[in-house]
Amino acid sequence: KAGVTQTPRYLIKTRGQQVTLSCSPISGHRSVSWYQQTPGQGLQFLFEYFSETQRNKGNFPGRFSGRQFSNSRSEMNVSTLELGDSALYLCASSLAPTGRYGYTFGSGTRLTVV
Amino acid sequence: AQTVTQSQPEMSVQEAETVTLSCTYDTSENNYYLFWYKQPPSRQMILVIRQEAYKQQNATENRFSVNFQKAAKSFSLKISDSQLGDTAMYFCAFWLNRDDKIIFGKGTRLHILP
């Protein structure tokens, strides 16, 4: 059974550009959550999608957005990149629309903004 | 605010020793779940152990066990017979029914020395 797949694995972008990250959840999982991981702030919740609907959102500016497709694959977009957006972006999936059972994570996309 | 605190940023132990990682959390809720996640250099977060707050019995998974003290809001992880492959960042986390998202601590970097 394939795990959570995130692409690309590494990405380098310039300030002001926009970026799209992709996440394919475990087959059958319909909930996808996104986290930003930085050395200073640790893991911070971005948002969660279930059945193409955003169910939950963290405290991030509107430059961060996401969506989920009918096959449960999810994308997150960051517009007008800032240096502070450099981070590891982790995607996690779960079968149920709840985190009480824990998530299965992907290996993340390392975004570097220069 | 709901918070998770890991007071040990970094630890080192010899292979085969037992090590305990500390975690405290703060919430006024009663319906929550607690987790320990491991993040090796491969970056993928792996669920190590899960504890339901309403269960008094401490969860155990092979060499990993927890000491859950609900009144003290403490949730420590004990790794017995530590192995080189246990070298990783360990994150304590909890899920609240009210927020329906997983909140992570800042992590403890654990080094198992040969």
Short mmCIF file of C-alpha atoms in Angstrom, two decimals:
data_model
loop_
_atom_site.label_atom_id
_atom_site.label_comp_id
_atom_site.label_asym_id
_atom_site.label_seq_id
_atom_site.Cartn_x
_atom_site.Cartn_y
_atom_site.Cartn_z
CA LYS A 1 0.00 0.00 0.00
CA ALA A 2 1.54 3.29 -1.10
CA GLY A 3 2.06 5.91 1.58
CA VAL A 4 1.43 9.62 1.44
CA THR A 5 3.27 11.05 -1.56
CA GLN A 6 4.41 14.63 -1.71
CA THR A 7 5.93 16.31 -4.73
CA PRO A 8 8.31 17.85 -5.35
CA ARG A 9 10.71 16.83 -2.61
CA TYR A 10 12.78 20.02 -2.88
CA LEU A 11 11.95 23.40 -4.31
CA ILE A 12 13.83 26.69 -4.59
CA LYS A 13 11.86 29.83 -5.38
CA THR A 14 12.51 33.55 -5.47
CA ARG A 15 10.79 36.09 -3.27
CA GLY A 16 7.57 37.30 -4.82
CA GLN A 17 6.95 34.12 -6.81
CA GLN A 18 4.21 31.65 -6.11
CA VAL A 19 4.47 27.92 -5.55
CA THR A 20 2.18 24.91 -5.65
CA LEU A 21 2.87 21.77 -3.63
CA SER A 22 1.12 18.48 -4.22
CA CYS A 23 0.03 15.69 -1.91
CA SER A 24 -1.47 12.31 -2.74
CA PRO A 25 -2.96 10.63 0.32
CA ILE A 26 -3.05 6.94 1.08
CA SER A 27 -5.58 5.22 -1.11
CA GLY A 28 -8.98 5.43 0.55
CA HIS A 29 -8.03 8.32 2.83
CA ARG A 30 -10.26 11.29 2.26
CA SER A 31 -8.85 13.71 4.82
CA VAL A 32 -5.71 15.68 4.07
CA SER A 33 -3.99 18.09 6.45
CA TRP A 34 -1.06 20.39 5.85
CA TYR A 35 1.60 21.53 8.31
CA GLN A 36 4.48 23.95 8.08
CA GLN A 37 7.62 22.90 9.95
CA THR A 38 10.37 25.37 10.81
CA PRO A 39 13.18 25.16 13.38
CA GLY A 40 11.84 28.14 15.29
CA GLN A 41 8.11 27.49 15.28
CA GLY A 42 8.01 23.72 15.01
CA LEU A 43 4.98 22.21 13.31
CA GLN A 44 2.13 24.59 12.68
CA PHE A 45 -1.24 23.58 11.30
CA LEU A 46 -2.16 25.15 7.98
CA PHE A 47 -5.47 23.57 6.97
CA GLU A 48 -7.42 20.37 6.56
CA TYR A 49 -9.59 19.17 3.73
CA PHE A 50 -12.16 16.42 3.64
CA SER A 51 -14.20 15.49 0.59
CA GLU A 52 -13.03 18.61 -1.24
CA THR A 53 -14.14 20.93 1.57
CA GLN A 54 -11.89 22.87 3.88
CA ARG A 55 -12.89 21.81 7.38
CA ASN A 56 -10.30 23.56 9.45
CA LYS A 57 -7.81 26.36 9.03
CA GLY A 58 -4.79 27.51 10.99
CA ASN A 59 -3.58 31.00 11.67
CA PHE A 60 -1.79 31.76 8.42
CA PRO A 61 -2.19 34.72 6.05
CA GLY A 62 -4.38 34.50 2.99
CA ARG A 63 -1.31 33.94 0.81
CA PHE A 64 -1.55 30.32 1.90
CA SER A 65 -4.38 28.44 0.26
CA GLY A 66 -5.25 24.91 -0.61
CA ARG A 67 -7.71 22.70 -2.33
CA GLN A 68 -8.67 19.07 -2.62
CA PHE A 69 -9.76 17.22 -5.70
CA SER A 70 -12.39 14.54 -6.10
CA ASN A 71 -9.70 11.83 -5.98
CA SER A 72 -8.61 13.24 -2.56
CA ARG A 73 -5.33 14.58 -3.89
CA SER A 74 -4.57 17.97 -2.43
CA GLU A 75 -2.53 20.97 -3.40
CA MET A 76 -1.42 23.93 -1.39
CA ASN A 77 -0.43 27.23 -2.91
CA VAL A 78 1.64 30.03 -1.50
CA SER A 79 1.56 33.32 -3.37
CA THR A 80 3.95 36.26 -3.13
CA LEU A 81 6.61 34.19 -1.39
CA GLU A 82 8.56 35.67 1.48
CA LEU A 83 11.88 34.54 2.92
CA GLY A 84 10.05 33.42 6.05
CA ASP A 85 8.06 30.90 4.04
CA SER A 86 11.17 28.73 3.79
CA ALA A 87 10.16 25.56 5.58
CA LEU A 88 9.38 21.90 5.34
CA TYR A 89 5.75 21.48 4.31
CA LEU A 90 4.23 18.24 5.50
CA CYS A 91 1.05 16.65 4.27
CA ALA A 92 -0.83 14.08 6.31
CA SER A 93 -3.81 11.93 5.54
CA SER A 94 -6.38 10.01 7.54
CA LEU A 95 -9.32 7.81 6.77
CA ALA A 96 -11.82 9.69 8.89
CA PRO A 97 -12.46 13.44 9.03
CA THR A 98 -10.83 13.64 12.42
CA GLY A 99 -7.33 13.59 13.84
CA ARG A 100 -8.16 11.52 16.89
CA TYR A 101 -6.59 8.39 15.43
CA GLY A 102 -3.48 10.20 14.29
CA TYR A 103 -2.30 10.99 10.82
CA THR A 104 -0.04 9.30 8.30
CA PHE A 105 2.51 11.78 7.05
CA GLY A 106 4.44 12.17 3.85
CA SER A 107 8.13 13.01 3.67
CA GLY A 108 7.44 16.65 2.98
CA THR A 109 8.47 19.28 0.48
CA ARG A 110 11.46 21.37 1.46
CA LEU A 111 10.81 24.90 0.17
CA THR A 112 13.63 27.40 0.12
CA VAL A 113 12.85 31.01 -0.73
CA VAL A 114 15.82 33.11 -1.85
CA ALA B 1 -4.44 28.44 24.47
CA GLN B 2 -3.77 24.75 24.09
CA THR B 3 -0.06 24.05 24.28
CA VAL B 4 2.40 21.18 24.32
CA THR B 5 5.78 21.61 26.00
CA GLN B 6 8.81 19.42 25.53
CA SER B 7 11.44 20.64 27.95
CA GLN B 8 14.38 18.65 26.56
CA PRO B 9 15.55 20.08 23.22
CA GLU B 10 18.23 17.40 22.82
CA MET B 11 19.30 14.15 24.50
CA SER B 12 21.95 11.50 23.98
CA VAL B 13 22.03 7.97 25.37
CA GLN B 14 24.09 4.86 24.77
CA GLU B 15 22.68 2.06 22.71
CA ALA B 16 20.70 -0.49 24.79
CA GLU B 17 19.97 2.04 27.53
CA THR B 18 16.52 3.24 28.52
CA VAL B 19 15.58 6.85 27.87
CA THR B 20 12.56 8.93 28.88
CA LEU B 21 11.37 11.94 26.94
CA SER B 22 9.23 14.47 28.79
CA CYS B 23 6.06 16.17 27.64
CA THR B 24 3.51 18.34 29.37
CA TYR B 25 0.39 19.82 27.87
CA ASP B 26 -2.19 22.35 28.82
CA THR B 27 -5.88 22.07 28.14
CA SER B 28 -9.10 22.44 30.06
CA GLU B 29 -10.82 19.92 27.81
CA ASN B 30 -11.58 16.34 28.79
CA ASN B 31 -11.92 14.81 25.35
CA TYR B 32 -8.50 14.51 23.82
CA TYR B 33 -5.92 12.07 22.52
CA LEU B 34 -2.16 12.15 22.93
CA PHE B 35 0.54 11.03 20.52
CA TRP B 36 4.24 10.59 20.16
CA TYR B 37 5.64 10.94 16.66
CA LYS B 38 9.14 10.15 15.47
CA GLN B 39 10.83 12.05 12.63
CA PRO B 40 14.05 10.39 11.42
CA PRO B 41 16.40 12.10 8.95
CA SER B 42 14.18 10.84 6.14
CA ARG B 43 11.75 13.57 7.35
CA GLN B 44 8.68 11.37 7.41
CA MET B 45 6.73 11.65 10.66
CA ILE B 46 5.93 8.23 12.04
CA LEU B 47 3.29 7.59 14.68
CA VAL B 48 4.97 5.81 17.59
CA ILE B 49 2.21 5.56 20.15
CA ARG B 50 -1.26 6.88 20.87
CA GLN B 51 -3.07 7.34 24.18
CA GLU B 52 -6.74 8.01 24.75
CA ALA B 53 -7.15 10.49 27.59
CA TYR B 54 -10.11 8.68 29.10
CA LYS B 55 -8.10 5.45 29.47
CA GLN B 56 -6.03 5.16 32.61
CA GLN B 57 -3.93 2.30 31.32
CA ASN B 58 -0.66 3.45 29.76
CA ALA B 59 -0.22 2.61 26.10
CA THR B 60 2.63 0.32 25.03
CA GLU B 61 4.06 -0.54 21.63
CA ASN B 62 6.95 -3.01 21.84
CA ARG B 63 9.92 -1.07 23.28
CA PHE B 64 7.93 2.15 23.51
CA SER B 65 5.67 2.95 26.45
CA VAL B 66 4.16 6.05 27.95
CA ASN B 67 3.62 7.32 31.45
CA PHE B 68 0.34 9.21 31.28
CA GLN B 69 -0.43 11.33 34.32
CA LYS B 70 -3.71 13.04 33.51
CA ALA B 71 -3.96 15.19 36.63
CA ALA B 72 -0.44 16.46 36.12
CA LYS B 73 -1.02 16.81 32.35
CA SER B 74 2.14 14.85 31.72
CA PHE B 75 2.75 12.36 28.91
CA SER B 76 6.32 11.02 28.86
CA LEU B 77 7.70 8.46 26.42
CA LYS B 78 10.00 5.67 27.56
CA ILE B 79 12.18 3.87 25.04
CA SER B 80 13.64 0.63 26.36
CA ASP B 81 16.70 -1.13 24.94
CA SER B 82 17.35 1.84 22.66
CA GLN B 83 18.68 1.13 19.17
CA LEU B 84 20.66 3.19 16.69
CA GLY B 85 17.56 3.40 14.51
CA ASP B 86 15.76 5.27 17.29
CA THR B 87 17.89 8.33 16.53
CA ALA B 88 15.34 10.96 15.45
CA MET B 89 13.31 13.99 16.47
CA TYR B 90 10.46 13.02 18.74
CA PHE B 91 7.32 15.11 18.88
CA CYS B 92 4.66 15.01 21.53
CA ALA B 93 1.24 16.00 20.23
CA PHE B 94 -2.39 16.09 21.20
CA TRP B 95 -5.74 16.25 19.52
CA LEU B 96 -8.69 18.11 20.98
CA ASN B 97 -12.27 17.29 20.07
CA ARG B 98 -13.15 20.97 20.14
CA ASP B 99 -10.51 22.02 17.59
CA ASP B 100 -10.22 18.73 15.71
CA LYS B 101 -6.59 19.24 14.80
CA ILE B 102 -3.32 17.89 16.14
CA ILE B 103 -1.07 20.33 18.00
CA PHE B 104 2.61 19.50 18.25
CA GLY B 105 5.36 20.31 20.71
CA LYS B 106 8.68 21.69 19.50
CA GLY B 107 10.35 18.29 19.65
CA THR B 108 13.26 16.54 21.35
CA ARG B 109 16.24 15.51 19.26
CA LEU B 110 17.38 12.09 20.45
CA HIS B 111 20.80 10.65 19.63
CA ILE B 112 21.48 6.98 20.27
CA LEU B 113 25.23 6.50 20.56
CA PRO B 114 26.99 3.25 19.59
#
